[in-house]
Amino acid sequence: MERKYTGIILNKKDSNEASRIYTIYTLEEGKIQAIAQGARKARSKLAGNLENFILADIFVAKSKGRGRITGAVAEKVFLNMRNDFESLNCVFRAARLLDKLTGIGEKDEKIFNLFHEFLSAVDKLAGEKTGTGELLLRGFILKLLDCLGYKIEANFCVSCSKKLLEKGNFFSAEKGGFICGACAGKEERKLSVTANVIKIMRIALNSKIASLEKLKVSEKDMENMKKITEEFVVWVSN
Ligand SMILES: [Zn+2]
């Protein structure tokens, strides 16, 4: 039986002398793994359409176990970002996280569309302004965690439910959001958060990834946002 998938290549690894195993995030079935025979040969046409982060129509023959890729037609190669180290590095980290946090065959169209949206945004803005890739990556992470059921509460204190004041708030990964200054004393693990980062996170959770590019984010805010998202990722993945 042969199936056609619309998928984005997350990664590939050599299997034996000539073959490669591809991990692909598909629209139809979520993450899948399939093998391409002969893909390591220098003149493999198939391999050219299966480079990392290419969006392609992929044909997979399946009987039992892992499927075998019989054909692939690249639809979008995102060429712009491939020439920009920062952009490519951010995409690598996004793909690694997506691979880590999702299981084989867990279909989720929202996640597929989100990764596609992220790649398009990074590709469009590649090389324009230092730090943009990192900001888009942070937006992607927040939205991915939201899709997986871990949405950060960014409007109310997760401890007392009061509306957050502009200043003096903290983040607690364990509680899944921000806590106000009054409640913070009771928490052991907490990170202080800048007023601007809470705003950026609200926007990230409610708008398209590309819209983050317009925001003014200082270096300090960026570091703060990185710390908070990383802490949340660690908490979610343990
Ligand atoms: Zn509170």
mmCIF file of C-alpha atoms and ligand atoms in Angstrom:
data_model
loop_
_atom_site.group_PDB
_atom_site.id
_atom_site.type_symbol
_atom_site.label_atom_id
_atom_site.label_comp_id
_atom_site.label_asym_id
_atom_site.label_seq_id
_atom_site.Cartn_x
_atom_site.Cartn_y
_atom_site.Cartn_z
ATOM 1 C CA MET A 1 0.000 0.000 0.000
ATOM 2 C CA GLU A 2 1.343 3.414 -0.949
ATOM 3 C CA ARG A 3 0.382 6.608 0.835
ATOM 4 C CA LYS A 4 0.983 10.199 -0.038
ATOM 5 C CA TYR A 5 1.943 12.579 2.733
ATOM 6 C CA THR A 6 2.483 16.303 2.945
ATOM 7 C CA GLY A 7 5.397 16.532 5.319
ATOM 8 C CA ILE A 8 8.352 18.530 6.579
ATOM 9 C CA ILE A 9 11.656 16.730 7.135
ATOM 10 C CA LEU A 10 12.728 17.040 10.772
ATOM 11 C CA ASN A 11 15.953 15.078 10.529
ATOM 12 C CA LYS A 12 17.696 12.184 8.846
ATOM 13 C CA LYS A 13 20.212 9.598 9.870
ATOM 14 C CA ASP A 14 22.276 7.039 7.980
ATOM 15 C CA SER A 15 20.983 3.549 8.373
ATOM 16 C CA ASN A 16 23.280 1.232 6.452
ATOM 17 C CA GLU A 17 25.639 1.648 3.532
ATOM 18 C CA ALA A 18 23.116 3.172 1.187
ATOM 19 C CA SER A 19 19.968 3.964 3.156
ATOM 20 C CA ARG A 20 18.750 6.732 5.359
ATOM 21 C CA ILE A 21 15.995 6.955 7.949
ATOM 22 C CA TYR A 22 13.954 10.154 7.799
ATOM 23 C CA THR A 23 11.856 11.624 10.567
ATOM 24 C CA ILE A 24 9.046 13.633 9.012
ATOM 25 C CA TYR A 25 6.283 15.725 10.540
ATOM 26 C CA THR A 26 3.249 15.111 8.328
ATOM 27 C CA LEU A 27 -0.133 16.751 8.015
ATOM 28 C CA GLU A 28 -1.854 13.384 7.805
ATOM 29 C CA GLU A 29 -0.316 11.383 10.647
ATOM 30 C CA GLY A 30 1.891 13.683 12.702
ATOM 31 C CA LYS A 31 5.437 12.437 13.125
ATOM 32 C CA ILE A 32 6.449 9.408 11.064
ATOM 33 C CA GLN A 33 9.699 7.645 10.273
ATOM 34 C CA ALA A 34 10.461 6.115 6.906
ATOM 35 C CA ILE A 35 13.478 4.703 5.140
ATOM 36 C CA ALA A 36 14.845 5.745 1.756
ATOM 37 C CA GLN A 37 16.955 3.134 0.075
ATOM 38 C CA GLY A 38 19.881 4.419 -1.914
ATOM 39 C CA ALA A 39 19.525 7.897 -0.421
ATOM 40 C CA ARG A 40 23.194 8.041 0.542
ATOM 41 C CA LYS A 41 24.389 7.583 -3.007
ATOM 42 C CA ALA A 42 25.863 10.778 -4.388
ATOM 43 C CA ARG A 43 23.462 11.087 -7.289
ATOM 44 C CA SER A 44 20.283 10.180 -5.442
ATOM 45 C CA LYS A 45 17.499 12.339 -6.806
ATOM 46 C CA LEU A 46 15.261 11.294 -3.947
ATOM 47 C CA ALA A 47 17.684 12.608 -1.305
ATOM 48 C CA GLY A 48 17.709 16.065 -2.906
ATOM 49 C CA ASN A 49 13.994 16.391 -2.232
ATOM 50 C CA LEU A 50 14.381 15.148 1.330
ATOM 51 C CA GLU A 51 16.827 17.651 2.792
ATOM 52 C CA ASN A 52 16.124 18.865 6.331
ATOM 53 C CA PHE A 53 13.169 21.275 6.625
ATOM 54 C CA ILE A 54 11.972 20.845 3.042
ATOM 55 C CA LEU A 55 8.197 20.745 2.706
ATOM 56 C CA ALA A 56 7.411 17.948 0.271
ATOM 57 C CA ASP A 57 4.854 15.544 -1.048
ATOM 58 C CA ILE A 58 6.236 12.212 0.054
ATOM 59 C CA PHE A 59 5.155 8.785 -1.129
ATOM 60 C CA VAL A 60 5.588 5.935 1.313
ATOM 61 C CA ALA A 61 5.041 2.228 0.652
ATOM 62 C CA LYS A 62 4.064 0.417 3.804
ATOM 63 C CA SER A 63 3.455 -3.189 4.674
ATOM 64 C CA LYS A 64 4.662 -3.690 8.209
ATOM 65 C CA GLY A 65 7.052 -1.702 10.357
ATOM 66 C CA ARG A 66 8.726 1.374 8.993
ATOM 67 C CA GLY A 67 7.563 2.558 5.566
ATOM 68 C CA ARG A 68 9.808 2.889 2.537
ATOM 69 C CA ILE A 69 9.944 6.221 0.715
ATOM 70 C CA THR A 70 9.316 5.634 -2.977
ATOM 71 C CA GLY A 71 9.177 9.215 -4.170
ATOM 72 C CA ALA A 72 9.287 12.838 -3.045
ATOM 73 C CA VAL A 73 8.464 16.141 -4.673
ATOM 74 C CA ALA A 74 9.765 19.237 -2.910
ATOM 75 C CA GLU A 75 7.122 21.949 -2.600
ATOM 76 C CA LYS A 76 9.024 24.548 -0.566
ATOM 77 C CA VAL A 77 12.751 24.516 0.159
ATOM 78 C CA PHE A 78 12.969 27.784 2.182
ATOM 79 C CA LEU A 79 16.155 28.763 0.385
ATOM 80 C CA ASN A 80 16.583 32.161 2.029
ATOM 81 C CA MET A 81 17.050 30.849 5.568
ATOM 82 C CA ARG A 82 19.584 28.249 4.409
ATOM 83 C CA ASN A 83 22.047 31.036 3.669
ATOM 84 C CA ASP A 84 21.737 32.579 7.114
ATOM 85 C CA PHE A 85 23.465 30.848 10.013
ATOM 86 C CA GLU A 86 21.305 32.354 12.769
ATOM 87 C CA SER A 87 18.052 31.448 11.032
ATOM 88 C CA LEU A 88 19.151 27.912 10.256
ATOM 89 C CA ASN A 89 20.347 27.409 13.802
ATOM 90 C CA CYS A 90 16.959 28.507 15.177
ATOM 91 C CA VAL A 91 15.147 26.158 12.804
ATOM 92 C CA PHE A 92 17.394 23.260 13.903
ATOM 93 C CA ARG A 93 16.500 23.923 17.538
ATOM 94 C CA ALA A 94 12.784 24.174 16.741
ATOM 95 C CA ALA A 95 12.870 20.883 14.810
ATOM 96 C CA ARG A 96 14.762 19.133 17.594
ATOM 97 C CA LEU A 97 12.239 20.270 20.166
ATOM 98 C CA LEU A 98 9.299 19.273 17.972
ATOM 99 C CA ASP A 99 10.872 15.823 17.528
ATOM 100 C CA LYS A 100 11.462 15.499 21.264
ATOM 101 C CA LEU A 101 7.988 16.543 22.396
ATOM 102 C CA THR A 102 5.870 14.571 19.910
ATOM 103 C CA GLY A 103 5.351 10.838 19.501
ATOM 104 C CA ILE A 104 5.137 8.771 16.299
ATOM 105 C CA GLY A 105 1.672 8.831 14.743
ATOM 106 C CA GLU A 106 0.179 11.498 17.008
ATOM 107 C CA LYS A 107 -1.658 13.485 14.369
ATOM 108 C CA ASP A 108 -2.005 17.217 14.996
ATOM 109 C CA GLU A 109 -2.772 19.521 12.080
ATOM 110 C CA LYS A 110 -2.311 22.581 14.286
ATOM 111 C CA ILE A 111 1.278 21.579 15.018
ATOM 112 C CA PHE A 112 1.985 20.896 11.345
ATOM 113 C CA ASN A 113 0.595 24.315 10.386
ATOM 114 C CA LEU A 114 2.505 25.991 13.207
ATOM 115 C CA PHE A 115 5.853 24.532 12.091
ATOM 116 C CA HIS A 116 5.094 25.499 8.500
ATOM 117 C CA GLU A 117 4.194 29.027 9.622
ATOM 118 C CA PHE A 118 7.420 29.240 11.642
ATOM 119 C CA LEU A 119 9.594 28.118 8.703
ATOM 120 C CA SER A 120 7.905 30.589 6.359
ATOM 121 C CA ALA A 121 8.406 33.458 8.824
ATOM 122 C CA VAL A 122 12.065 32.623 9.477
ATOM 123 C CA ASP A 123 12.691 32.240 5.755
ATOM 124 C CA LYS A 124 11.051 35.554 4.944
ATOM 125 C CA LEU A 125 12.982 37.490 7.597
ATOM 126 C CA ALA A 126 16.322 35.658 7.348
ATOM 127 C CA GLY A 127 19.334 37.924 7.463
ATOM 128 C CA GLU A 128 17.342 41.110 8.051
ATOM 129 C CA LYS A 129 17.924 41.867 11.717
ATOM 130 C CA THR A 130 20.032 40.048 14.322
ATOM 131 C CA GLY A 131 17.887 38.421 16.986
ATOM 132 C CA THR A 132 14.771 38.018 14.863
ATOM 133 C CA GLY A 133 15.285 34.262 14.446
ATOM 134 C CA GLU A 134 15.627 33.816 18.197
ATOM 135 C CA LEU A 135 12.448 35.823 18.835
ATOM 136 C CA LEU A 136 10.497 33.802 16.277
ATOM 137 C CA LEU A 137 11.850 30.612 17.867
ATOM 138 C CA ARG A 138 10.590 31.732 21.290
ATOM 139 C CA GLY A 139 7.168 32.405 19.768
ATOM 140 C CA PHE A 140 7.195 28.976 18.147
ATOM 141 C CA ILE A 141 8.069 27.282 21.445
ATOM 142 C CA LEU A 142 5.264 29.048 23.335
ATOM 143 C CA LYS A 143 2.725 28.142 20.649
ATOM 144 C CA LEU A 144 3.971 24.554 20.390
ATOM 145 C CA LEU A 145 3.606 24.082 24.136
ATOM 146 C CA ASP A 146 0.126 25.587 23.863
ATOM 147 C CA CYS A 147 -0.798 23.004 21.165
ATOM 148 C CA LEU A 148 0.506 20.253 23.452
ATOM 149 C CA GLY A 149 -1.719 21.427 26.297
ATOM 150 C CA TYR A 150 0.736 23.630 28.181
ATOM 151 C CA LYS A 151 -0.432 27.166 27.673
ATOM 152 C CA ILE A 152 1.274 29.807 29.748
ATOM 153 C CA GLU A 153 -1.240 31.956 31.621
ATOM 154 C CA ALA A 154 -0.136 35.497 30.896
ATOM 155 C CA ASN A 155 -3.014 37.622 32.181
ATOM 156 C CA PHE A 156 -3.727 36.518 35.724
ATOM 157 C CA CYS A 157 -1.657 35.395 38.692
ATOM 158 C CA VAL A 158 -1.777 31.590 38.642
ATOM 159 C CA SER A 159 -1.755 31.522 42.407
ATOM 160 C CA CYS A 160 -4.396 34.088 43.493
ATOM 161 C CA SER A 161 -6.132 34.625 40.084
ATOM 162 C CA LYS A 162 -5.884 38.407 40.324
ATOM 163 C CA LYS A 163 -5.051 40.402 37.217
ATOM 164 C CA LEU A 164 -1.292 40.852 36.967
ATOM 165 C CA LEU A 165 0.040 44.331 37.747
ATOM 166 C CA GLU A 166 2.537 45.726 35.315
ATOM 167 C CA LYS A 167 5.591 45.224 37.494
ATOM 168 C CA GLY A 168 7.004 42.923 40.150
ATOM 169 C CA ASN A 169 5.873 39.567 38.709
ATOM 170 C CA PHE A 170 7.579 36.200 38.604
ATOM 171 C CA PHE A 171 7.344 33.073 36.486
ATOM 172 C CA SER A 172 6.763 29.591 37.851
ATOM 173 C CA ALA A 173 7.110 26.691 35.384
ATOM 174 C CA GLU A 174 5.520 24.295 37.809
ATOM 175 C CA LYS A 175 2.426 26.508 38.097
ATOM 176 C CA GLY A 176 2.362 27.155 34.328
ATOM 177 C CA GLY A 177 2.392 30.916 34.415
ATOM 178 C CA PHE A 178 3.133 34.166 36.191
ATOM 179 C CA ILE A 179 2.688 34.909 39.845
ATOM 180 C CA CYS A 180 2.185 38.327 41.368
ATOM 181 C CA GLY A 181 4.606 39.899 43.801
ATOM 182 C CA ALA A 182 2.273 39.258 46.731
ATOM 183 C CA CYS A 183 2.118 35.490 46.065
ATOM 184 C CA ALA A 184 5.757 35.114 45.073
ATOM 185 C CA GLY A 185 7.010 34.822 48.639
ATOM 186 C CA LYS A 186 5.477 31.356 48.978
ATOM 187 C CA GLU A 187 7.102 29.999 45.822
ATOM 188 C CA GLU A 188 10.520 28.416 45.928
ATOM 189 C CA ARG A 189 11.285 28.045 42.236
ATOM 190 C CA LYS A 190 10.590 31.280 40.449
ATOM 191 C CA LEU A 191 12.159 33.589 37.896
ATOM 192 C CA SER A 192 11.632 37.308 37.872
ATOM 193 C CA VAL A 193 10.079 38.591 34.675
ATOM 194 C CA THR A 194 10.167 41.981 32.996
ATOM 195 C CA ALA A 195 6.920 43.801 32.170
ATOM 196 C CA ASN A 196 7.770 43.762 28.476
ATOM 197 C CA VAL A 197 8.282 39.989 28.385
ATOM 198 C CA ILE A 198 4.784 39.367 29.724
ATOM 199 C CA LYS A 199 3.462 41.612 26.933
ATOM 200 C CA ILE A 200 5.535 39.837 24.277
ATOM 201 C CA MET A 201 4.267 36.478 25.500
ATOM 202 C CA ARG A 202 0.650 37.613 25.342
ATOM 203 C CA ILE A 203 1.176 38.732 21.771
ATOM 204 C CA ALA A 204 3.045 35.532 20.883
ATOM 205 C CA LEU A 205 0.198 33.392 22.174
ATOM 206 C CA ASN A 206 -2.503 35.339 20.365
ATOM 207 C CA SER A 207 -1.032 36.297 17.003
ATOM 208 C CA LYS A 208 0.878 34.919 14.075
ATOM 209 C CA ILE A 209 4.567 34.169 14.630
ATOM 210 C CA ALA A 210 5.652 36.663 11.968
ATOM 211 C CA SER A 211 3.992 39.545 13.824
ATOM 212 C CA LEU A 212 6.610 39.256 16.600
ATOM 213 C CA GLU A 213 9.163 40.757 14.257
ATOM 214 C CA LYS A 214 7.603 44.204 14.661
ATOM 215 C CA LEU A 215 8.121 44.251 18.431
ATOM 216 C CA LYS A 216 10.888 46.096 20.185
ATOM 217 C CA VAL A 217 12.758 43.611 22.358
ATOM 218 C CA SER A 218 15.819 44.659 24.320
ATOM 219 C CA GLU A 219 18.694 42.274 24.940
ATOM 220 C CA LYS A 220 17.655 42.021 28.576
ATOM 221 C CA ASP A 221 14.079 41.111 27.625
ATOM 222 C CA MET A 222 15.355 38.512 25.169
ATOM 223 C CA GLU A 223 17.529 36.881 27.829
ATOM 224 C CA ASN A 224 14.582 36.916 30.227
ATOM 225 C CA MET A 225 12.284 35.355 27.648
ATOM 226 C CA LYS A 226 14.855 32.670 26.813
ATOM 227 C CA LYS A 227 15.271 31.768 30.483
ATOM 228 C CA ILE A 228 11.522 31.476 31.017
ATOM 229 C CA THR A 229 10.770 29.407 27.910
ATOM 230 C CA GLU A 230 13.742 27.090 28.564
ATOM 231 C CA GLU A 231 12.652 26.543 32.157
ATOM 232 C CA PHE A 232 9.131 25.735 30.951
ATOM 233 C CA VAL A 233 10.405 23.317 28.293
ATOM 234 C CA VAL A 234 12.518 21.492 30.882
ATOM 235 C CA TRP A 235 9.540 21.239 33.208
ATOM 236 C CA VAL A 236 7.221 19.979 30.442
ATOM 237 C CA SER A 237 9.676 17.396 29.127
ATOM 238 C CA ASN A 238 10.490 15.851 32.524
HETATM 239 ZN ZN ZN B 1 -1.103 36.365 43.207
#
